[in-house]
Short mmCIF file of C-alpha atoms and ligand atoms in Angstrom, two decimals:
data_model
loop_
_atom_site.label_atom_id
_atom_site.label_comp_id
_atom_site.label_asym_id
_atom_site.label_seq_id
_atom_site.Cartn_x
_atom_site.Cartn_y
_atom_site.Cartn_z
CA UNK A 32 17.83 172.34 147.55
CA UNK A 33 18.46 168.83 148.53
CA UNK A 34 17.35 166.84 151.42
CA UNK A 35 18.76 163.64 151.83
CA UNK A 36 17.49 160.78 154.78
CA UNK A 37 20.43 159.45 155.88
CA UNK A 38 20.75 156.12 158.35
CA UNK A 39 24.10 154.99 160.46
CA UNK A 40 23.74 151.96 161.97
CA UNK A 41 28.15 151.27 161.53
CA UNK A 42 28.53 149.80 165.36
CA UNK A 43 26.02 150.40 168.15
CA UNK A 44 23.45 152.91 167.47
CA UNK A 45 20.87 153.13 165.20
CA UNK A 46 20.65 156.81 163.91
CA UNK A 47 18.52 158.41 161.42
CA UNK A 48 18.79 162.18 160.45
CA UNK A 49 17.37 164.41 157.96
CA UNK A 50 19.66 167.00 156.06
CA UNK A 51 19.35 169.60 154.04
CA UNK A 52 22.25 170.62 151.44
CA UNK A 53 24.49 168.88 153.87
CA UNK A 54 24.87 171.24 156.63
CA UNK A 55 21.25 171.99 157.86
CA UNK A 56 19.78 169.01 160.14
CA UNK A 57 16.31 169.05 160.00
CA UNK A 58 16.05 166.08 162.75
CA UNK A 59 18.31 163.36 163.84
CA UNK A 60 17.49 160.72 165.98
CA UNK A 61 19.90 157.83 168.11
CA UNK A 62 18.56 154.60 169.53
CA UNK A 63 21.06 153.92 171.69
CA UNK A 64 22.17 150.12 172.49
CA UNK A 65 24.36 150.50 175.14
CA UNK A 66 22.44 148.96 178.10
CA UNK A 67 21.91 145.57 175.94
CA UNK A 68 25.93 145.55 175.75
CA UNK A 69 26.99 146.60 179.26
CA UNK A 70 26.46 143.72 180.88
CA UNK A 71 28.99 142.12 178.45
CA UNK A 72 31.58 144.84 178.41
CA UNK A 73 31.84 145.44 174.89
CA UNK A 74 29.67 145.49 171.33
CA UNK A 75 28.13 141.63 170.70
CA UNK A 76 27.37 141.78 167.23
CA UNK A 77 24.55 139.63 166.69
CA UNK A 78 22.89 141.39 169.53
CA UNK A 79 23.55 144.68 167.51
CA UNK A 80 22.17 143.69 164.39
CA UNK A 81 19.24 142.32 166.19
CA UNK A 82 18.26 145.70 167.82
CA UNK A 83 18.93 147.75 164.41
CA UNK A 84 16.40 145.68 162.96
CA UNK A 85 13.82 146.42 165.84
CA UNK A 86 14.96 150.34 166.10
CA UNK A 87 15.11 151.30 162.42
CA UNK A 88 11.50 151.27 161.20
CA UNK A 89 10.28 153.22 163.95
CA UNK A 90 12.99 155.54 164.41
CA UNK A 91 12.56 156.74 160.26
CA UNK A 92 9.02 157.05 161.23
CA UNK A 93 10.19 159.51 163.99
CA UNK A 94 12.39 161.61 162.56
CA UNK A 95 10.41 162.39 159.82
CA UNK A 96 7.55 163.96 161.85
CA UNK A 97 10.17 165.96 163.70
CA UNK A 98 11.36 167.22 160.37
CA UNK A 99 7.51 167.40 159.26
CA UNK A 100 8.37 166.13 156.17
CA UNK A 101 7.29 162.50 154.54
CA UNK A 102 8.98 160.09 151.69
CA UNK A 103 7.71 162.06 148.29
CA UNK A 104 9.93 165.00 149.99
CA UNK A 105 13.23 163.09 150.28
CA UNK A 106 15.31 163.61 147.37
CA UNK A 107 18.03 160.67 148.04
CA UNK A 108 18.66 158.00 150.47
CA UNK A 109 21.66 157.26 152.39
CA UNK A 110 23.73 154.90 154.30
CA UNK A 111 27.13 153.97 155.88
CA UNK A 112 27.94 150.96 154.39
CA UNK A 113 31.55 150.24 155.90
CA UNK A 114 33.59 149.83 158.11
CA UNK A 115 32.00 148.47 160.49
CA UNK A 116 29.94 145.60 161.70
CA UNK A 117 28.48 143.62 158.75
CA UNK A 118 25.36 142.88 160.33
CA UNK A 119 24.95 146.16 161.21
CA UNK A 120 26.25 147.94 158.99
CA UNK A 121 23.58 145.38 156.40
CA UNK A 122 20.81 146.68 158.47
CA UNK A 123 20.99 150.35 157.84
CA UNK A 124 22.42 150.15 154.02
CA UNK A 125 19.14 147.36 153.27
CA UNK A 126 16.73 150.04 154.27
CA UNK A 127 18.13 152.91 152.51
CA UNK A 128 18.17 150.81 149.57
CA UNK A 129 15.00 149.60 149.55
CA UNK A 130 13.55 152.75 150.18
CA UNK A 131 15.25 154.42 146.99
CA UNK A 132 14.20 151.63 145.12
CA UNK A 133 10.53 152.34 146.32
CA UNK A 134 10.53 155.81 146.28
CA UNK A 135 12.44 156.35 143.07
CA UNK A 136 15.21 158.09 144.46
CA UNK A 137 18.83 157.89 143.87
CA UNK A 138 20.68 156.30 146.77
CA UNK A 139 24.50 157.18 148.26
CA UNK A 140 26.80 155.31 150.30
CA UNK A 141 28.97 156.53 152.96
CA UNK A 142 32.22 155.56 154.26
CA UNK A 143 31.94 155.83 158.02
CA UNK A 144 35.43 158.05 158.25
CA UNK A 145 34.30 160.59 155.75
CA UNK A 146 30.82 160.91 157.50
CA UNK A 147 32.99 161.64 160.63
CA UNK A 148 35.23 164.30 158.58
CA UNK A 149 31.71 165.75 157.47
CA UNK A 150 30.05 166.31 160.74
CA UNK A 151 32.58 169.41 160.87
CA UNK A 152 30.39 171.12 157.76
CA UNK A 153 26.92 170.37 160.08
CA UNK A 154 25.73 173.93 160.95
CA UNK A 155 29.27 175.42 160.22
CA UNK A 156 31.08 176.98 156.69
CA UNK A 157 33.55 175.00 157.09
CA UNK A 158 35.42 174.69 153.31
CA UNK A 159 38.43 172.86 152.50
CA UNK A 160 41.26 173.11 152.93
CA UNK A 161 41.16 171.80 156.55
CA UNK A 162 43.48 169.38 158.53
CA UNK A 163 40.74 166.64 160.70
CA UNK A 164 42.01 164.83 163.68
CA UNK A 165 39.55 162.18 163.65
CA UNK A 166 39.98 160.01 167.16
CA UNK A 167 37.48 157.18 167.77
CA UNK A 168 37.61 153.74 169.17
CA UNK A 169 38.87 152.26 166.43
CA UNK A 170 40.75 155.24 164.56
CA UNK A 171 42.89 157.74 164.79
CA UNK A 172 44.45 159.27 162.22
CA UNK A 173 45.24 162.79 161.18
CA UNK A 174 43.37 163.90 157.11
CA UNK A 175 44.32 166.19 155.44
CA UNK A 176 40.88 167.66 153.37
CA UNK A 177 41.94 169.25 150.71
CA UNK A 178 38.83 169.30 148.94
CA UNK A 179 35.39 167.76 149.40
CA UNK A 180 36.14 164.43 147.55
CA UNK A 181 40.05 164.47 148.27
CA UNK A 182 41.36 163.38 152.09
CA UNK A 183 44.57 162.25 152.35
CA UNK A 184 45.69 160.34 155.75
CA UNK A 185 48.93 161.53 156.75
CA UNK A 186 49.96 159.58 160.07
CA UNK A 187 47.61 157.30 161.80
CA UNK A 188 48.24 154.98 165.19
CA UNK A 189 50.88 152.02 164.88
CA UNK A 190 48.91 150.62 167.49
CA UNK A 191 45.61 151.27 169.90
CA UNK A 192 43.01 153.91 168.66
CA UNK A 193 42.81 156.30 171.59
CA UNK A 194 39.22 155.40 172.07
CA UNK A 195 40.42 152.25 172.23
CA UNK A 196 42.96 153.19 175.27
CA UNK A 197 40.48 155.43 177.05
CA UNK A 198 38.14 151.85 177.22
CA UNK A 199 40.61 149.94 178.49
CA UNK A 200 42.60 152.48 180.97
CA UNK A 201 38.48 153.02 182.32
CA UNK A 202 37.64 148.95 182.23
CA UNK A 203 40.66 148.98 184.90
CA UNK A 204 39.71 151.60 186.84
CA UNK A 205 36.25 149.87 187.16
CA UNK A 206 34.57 152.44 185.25
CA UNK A 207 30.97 151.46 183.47
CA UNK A 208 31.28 150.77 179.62
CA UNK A 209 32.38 152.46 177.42
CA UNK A 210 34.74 154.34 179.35
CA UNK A 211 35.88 157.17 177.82
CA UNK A 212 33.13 159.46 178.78
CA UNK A 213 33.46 158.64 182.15
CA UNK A 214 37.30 158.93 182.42
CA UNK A 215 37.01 162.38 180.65
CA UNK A 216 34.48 163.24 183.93
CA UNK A 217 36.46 161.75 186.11
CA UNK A 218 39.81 163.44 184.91
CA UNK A 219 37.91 166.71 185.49
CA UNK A 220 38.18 166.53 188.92
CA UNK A 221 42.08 164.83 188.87
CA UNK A 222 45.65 167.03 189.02
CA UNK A 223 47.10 165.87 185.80
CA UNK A 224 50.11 167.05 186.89
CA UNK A 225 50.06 163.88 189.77
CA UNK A 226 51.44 161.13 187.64
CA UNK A 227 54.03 161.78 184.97
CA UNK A 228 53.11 158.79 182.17
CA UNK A 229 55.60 158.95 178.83
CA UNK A 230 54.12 160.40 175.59
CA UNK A 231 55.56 157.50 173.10
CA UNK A 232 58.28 158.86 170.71
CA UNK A 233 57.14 157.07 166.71
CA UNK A 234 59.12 157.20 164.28
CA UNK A 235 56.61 158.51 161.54
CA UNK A 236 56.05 162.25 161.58
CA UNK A 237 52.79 162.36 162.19
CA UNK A 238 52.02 158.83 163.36
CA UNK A 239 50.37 158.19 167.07
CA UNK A 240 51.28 155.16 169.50
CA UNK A 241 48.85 154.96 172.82
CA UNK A 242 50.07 150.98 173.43
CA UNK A 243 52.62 152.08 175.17
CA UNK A 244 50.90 155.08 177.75
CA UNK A 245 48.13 152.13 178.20
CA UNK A 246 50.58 149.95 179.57
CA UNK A 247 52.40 152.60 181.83
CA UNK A 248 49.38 153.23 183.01
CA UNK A 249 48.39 150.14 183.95
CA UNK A 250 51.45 149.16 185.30
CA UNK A 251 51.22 152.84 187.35
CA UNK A 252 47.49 151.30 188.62
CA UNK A 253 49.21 148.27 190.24
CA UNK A 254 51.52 150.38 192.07
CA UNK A 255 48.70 152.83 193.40
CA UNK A 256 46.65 149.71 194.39
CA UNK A 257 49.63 148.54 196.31
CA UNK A 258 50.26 151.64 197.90
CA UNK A 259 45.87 152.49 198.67
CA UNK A 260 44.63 149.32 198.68
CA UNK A 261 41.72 149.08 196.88
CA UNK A 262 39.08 150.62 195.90
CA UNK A 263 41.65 153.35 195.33
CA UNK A 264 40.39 156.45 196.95
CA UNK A 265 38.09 158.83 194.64
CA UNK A 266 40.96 161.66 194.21
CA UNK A 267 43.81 159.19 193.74
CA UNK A 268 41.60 157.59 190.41
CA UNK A 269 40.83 161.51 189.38
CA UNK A 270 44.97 162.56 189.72
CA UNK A 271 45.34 159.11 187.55
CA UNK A 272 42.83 159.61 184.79
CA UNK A 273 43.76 163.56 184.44
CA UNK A 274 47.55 162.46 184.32
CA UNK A 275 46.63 160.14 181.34
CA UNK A 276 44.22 162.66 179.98
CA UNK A 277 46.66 165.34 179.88
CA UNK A 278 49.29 162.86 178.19
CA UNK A 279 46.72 162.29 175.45
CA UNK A 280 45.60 165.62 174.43
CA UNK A 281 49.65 166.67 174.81
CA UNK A 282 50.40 164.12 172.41
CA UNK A 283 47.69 165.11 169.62
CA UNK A 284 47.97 168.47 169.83
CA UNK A 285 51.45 168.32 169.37
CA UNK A 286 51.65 166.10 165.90
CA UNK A 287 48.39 168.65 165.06
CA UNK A 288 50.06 171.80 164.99
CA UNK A 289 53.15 170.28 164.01
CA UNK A 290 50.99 169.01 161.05
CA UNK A 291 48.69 172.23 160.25
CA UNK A 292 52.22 174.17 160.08
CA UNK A 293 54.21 172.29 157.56
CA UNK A 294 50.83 171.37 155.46
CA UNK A 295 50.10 175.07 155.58
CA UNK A 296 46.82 174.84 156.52
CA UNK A 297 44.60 177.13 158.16
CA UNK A 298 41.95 175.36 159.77
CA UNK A 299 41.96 172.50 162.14
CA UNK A 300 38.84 170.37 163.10
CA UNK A 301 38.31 167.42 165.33
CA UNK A 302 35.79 164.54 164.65
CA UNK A 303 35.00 160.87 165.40
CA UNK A 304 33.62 159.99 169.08
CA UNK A 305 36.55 160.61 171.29
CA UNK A 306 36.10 164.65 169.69
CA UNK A 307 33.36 164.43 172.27
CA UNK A 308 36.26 164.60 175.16
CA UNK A 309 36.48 167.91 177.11
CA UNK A 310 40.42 168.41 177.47
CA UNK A 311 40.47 167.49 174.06
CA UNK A 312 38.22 169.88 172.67
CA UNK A 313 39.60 172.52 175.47
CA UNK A 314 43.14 171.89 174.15
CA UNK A 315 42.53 172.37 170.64
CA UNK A 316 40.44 175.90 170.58
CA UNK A 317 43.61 177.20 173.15
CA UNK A 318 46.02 176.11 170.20
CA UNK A 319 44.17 177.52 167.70
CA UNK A 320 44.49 180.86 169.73
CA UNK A 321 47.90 180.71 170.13
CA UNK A 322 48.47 180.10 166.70
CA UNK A 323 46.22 182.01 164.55
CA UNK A 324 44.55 178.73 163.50
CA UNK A 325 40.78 178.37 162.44
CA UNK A 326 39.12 175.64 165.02
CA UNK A 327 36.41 174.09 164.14
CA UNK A 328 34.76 170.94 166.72
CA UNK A 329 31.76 169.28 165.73
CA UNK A 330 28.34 169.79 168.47
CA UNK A 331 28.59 167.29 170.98
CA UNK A 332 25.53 165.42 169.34
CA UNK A 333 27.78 165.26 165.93
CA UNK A 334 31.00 163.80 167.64
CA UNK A 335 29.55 160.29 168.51
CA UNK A 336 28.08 158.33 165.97
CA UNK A 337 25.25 159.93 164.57
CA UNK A 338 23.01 159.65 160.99
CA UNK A 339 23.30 163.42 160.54
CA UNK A 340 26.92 163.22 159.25
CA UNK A 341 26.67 160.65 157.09
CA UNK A 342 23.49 163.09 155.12
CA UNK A 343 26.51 165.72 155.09
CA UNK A 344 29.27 163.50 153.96
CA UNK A 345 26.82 162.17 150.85
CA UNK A 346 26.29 165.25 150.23
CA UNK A 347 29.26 166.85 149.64
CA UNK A 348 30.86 163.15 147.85
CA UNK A 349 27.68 162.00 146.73
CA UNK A 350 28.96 158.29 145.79
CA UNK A 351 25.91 155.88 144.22
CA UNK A 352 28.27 153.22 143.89
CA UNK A 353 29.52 150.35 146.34
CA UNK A 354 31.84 151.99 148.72
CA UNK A 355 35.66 152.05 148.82
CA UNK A 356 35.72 151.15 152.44
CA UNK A 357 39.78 150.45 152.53
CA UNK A 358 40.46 153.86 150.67
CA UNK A 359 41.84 155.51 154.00
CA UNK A 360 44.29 152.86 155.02
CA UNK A 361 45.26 152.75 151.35
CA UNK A 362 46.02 156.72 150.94
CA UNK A 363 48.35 155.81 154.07
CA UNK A 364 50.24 153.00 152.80
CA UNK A 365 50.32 154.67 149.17
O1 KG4 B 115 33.03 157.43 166.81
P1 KG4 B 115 32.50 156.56 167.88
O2 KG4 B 115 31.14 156.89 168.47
O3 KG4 B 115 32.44 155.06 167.42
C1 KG4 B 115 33.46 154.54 166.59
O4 KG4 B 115 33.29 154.66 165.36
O5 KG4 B 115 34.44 154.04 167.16
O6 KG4 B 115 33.60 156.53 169.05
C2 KG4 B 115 33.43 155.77 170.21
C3 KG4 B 115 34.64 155.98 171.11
C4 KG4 B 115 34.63 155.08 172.33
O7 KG4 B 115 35.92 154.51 172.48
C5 KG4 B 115 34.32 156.04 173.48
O8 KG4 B 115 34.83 155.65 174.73
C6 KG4 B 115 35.00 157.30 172.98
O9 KG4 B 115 34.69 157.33 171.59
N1 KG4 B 115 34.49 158.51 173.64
C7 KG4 B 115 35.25 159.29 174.45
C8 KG4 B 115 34.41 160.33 174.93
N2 KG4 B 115 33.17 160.13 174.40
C9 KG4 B 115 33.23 159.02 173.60
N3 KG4 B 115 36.55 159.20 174.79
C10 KG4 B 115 37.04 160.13 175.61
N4 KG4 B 115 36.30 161.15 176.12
C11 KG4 B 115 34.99 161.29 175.81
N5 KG4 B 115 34.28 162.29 176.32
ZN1 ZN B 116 32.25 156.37 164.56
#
């Protein structure tokens, strides 16, 4: 048995989990930053690193009373150490280290993609082979797992992460940041039939482009402002964000199946913070249906960045030594 303490602190939240033979989470924990960057409309990185350093300390403290468990029971330490913000990211990996160094304990660090890849084995039996559409604000890109060390990224976007688009297309609507929760409530209400917005045509088999559907839709914005005036009214912003919903999901799910089919694999899985998005998740358990294909979606708690995946990804690619933090762009270029 192994229980690992495991601490993400990548972007915007601190997180701390405990996890136990990396698919049983004893407790996880977020302190959550996002009404100190609100104001400013995005991530301000000094002001991250600044409230990792205040959240950490008491949030290990926390977490290991929910778990009822204290340091002598740890067995291993654990961090994301990249990519992400290098304050941040120093934060979280300083602690883990210092606390395997004072505890005796061997420590792991965790590449931020794989941790989202391993939030699919959290509470599941998931096993590889499995194809992982991971879709966050700064990635999307479509792995193939074909075994716990060995992912192999076989399209990615030429352009904006759809995380990425969802902020933007919401920052224009006027929606609070970040925005892609918010449009995905939003398009619940909307006829996504309303607006017809072009899916982008790539050349790369499985490769993504969203630059273009951002811009339509923008450009589709203008025209209902002219025609409303604004504020647009309430249904007129649903139709619009369920229009560029449905293009979104339409587009991944396509290059998915198209991509578990000539792969041959079985299973499909969705991670990474945009996994969190209803039509999303909706659209892939109704493929996997139609097509006789496993589906596995990660809790709602394990889609957004959380501490619990990176205890499963160290786990199952227990790595003690610096990270290879460019090893998924590289498997695409290679
Ligand atoms: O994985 P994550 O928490 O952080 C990164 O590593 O990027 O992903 C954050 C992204 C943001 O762009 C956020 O707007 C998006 O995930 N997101 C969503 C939803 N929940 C979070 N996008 C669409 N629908 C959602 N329900
Ligand atoms: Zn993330």
């Amino acid at each position: 048995m192994t229980t690992l303490l495991a601490i993400e602190s990548s972007c915007d939240d601190t997180a701390v989990a405990i996890v136990r033979n990396g698919r049983t989470v004893l407790a996880s924990g977020v302190a959550s930053q996002v009404e100190t960057h609100e104001q400013y409309g995005g991530v301000i990185p000094e002001l991250a690193a600044r409230s990792h350093v205040a959240a950490i300390n008491p949030l290990i403290d926390q977490v290991l009373k929910q778990a009822d468990l204290s340091f002598p029971q740890i067995d291993g330490f654990t961090a994301t150490l990249g990519p992400g913000l290098i304050g941040s990211l120093l934060v979280g990996g300083s602690t883990a280290k210092a606390l395997s160094l004072a505890f005796n304990k061997p420590f792991y660090g965790v590449n931020h993609l794989y941790a989202h890849v391993a939030s699919n084995y959290l509470e599941s039996d998931l096993e590889p082979p499995f194809l992982c559409l991971l879709v966050s604000g700064g990635h999307t890109q479509l792995i193939e797992v074909s075994s716990y060390q060995r992912m192999e990224v076989l399209g990615q976007t030429l352009d904006d992460a759809v995380g990425e688009a969802y902020d933007k297309v919401a920052r224009l609507m006027g929606l609070p940041f970040p925005g892609g929760p918010y449009l995905d409530k939003l398009a619940a209400e909307g006829n996504p039939a309303a607006y017809p917005l072009p899916e982008a045509q790539v050349s790369g088999r499985y490769d993504f482009s969203f630059s273009g559907l951002k811009t339509a839709t923008l450009r589709l914005h203008e025209r209902l402002l002219a025609e409303y005036g604004e504020p647009l009214p309430q249904q007129v912003l649903a139709d619009l964000a369920a229009s560029f919903q449905q293009t979104v999901v339409n587009t991944l799910l396509k290059k998915m199946l198209r991509c578990a089919r000539e792969r041959q694999l079985g299973a499909m899985t969705v991670a990474g913070g945009v996994s969190a998005n209803k039509g999303l998740r909706q659209g892939v358990q109704a493929l996997g249906e139609k097509h006789g294909l496993r589906v596995f979606i990660p809790k709602m708690a394990y889609c957004t960045d959380n501490a619990a995946m990176v205890g499963a990804s160290a786990f199952f690619n227990p790595i003690t030594d610096a990270i290879d933090y460019d090893v998924f762009s590289r498997a695409h270029s290679a």
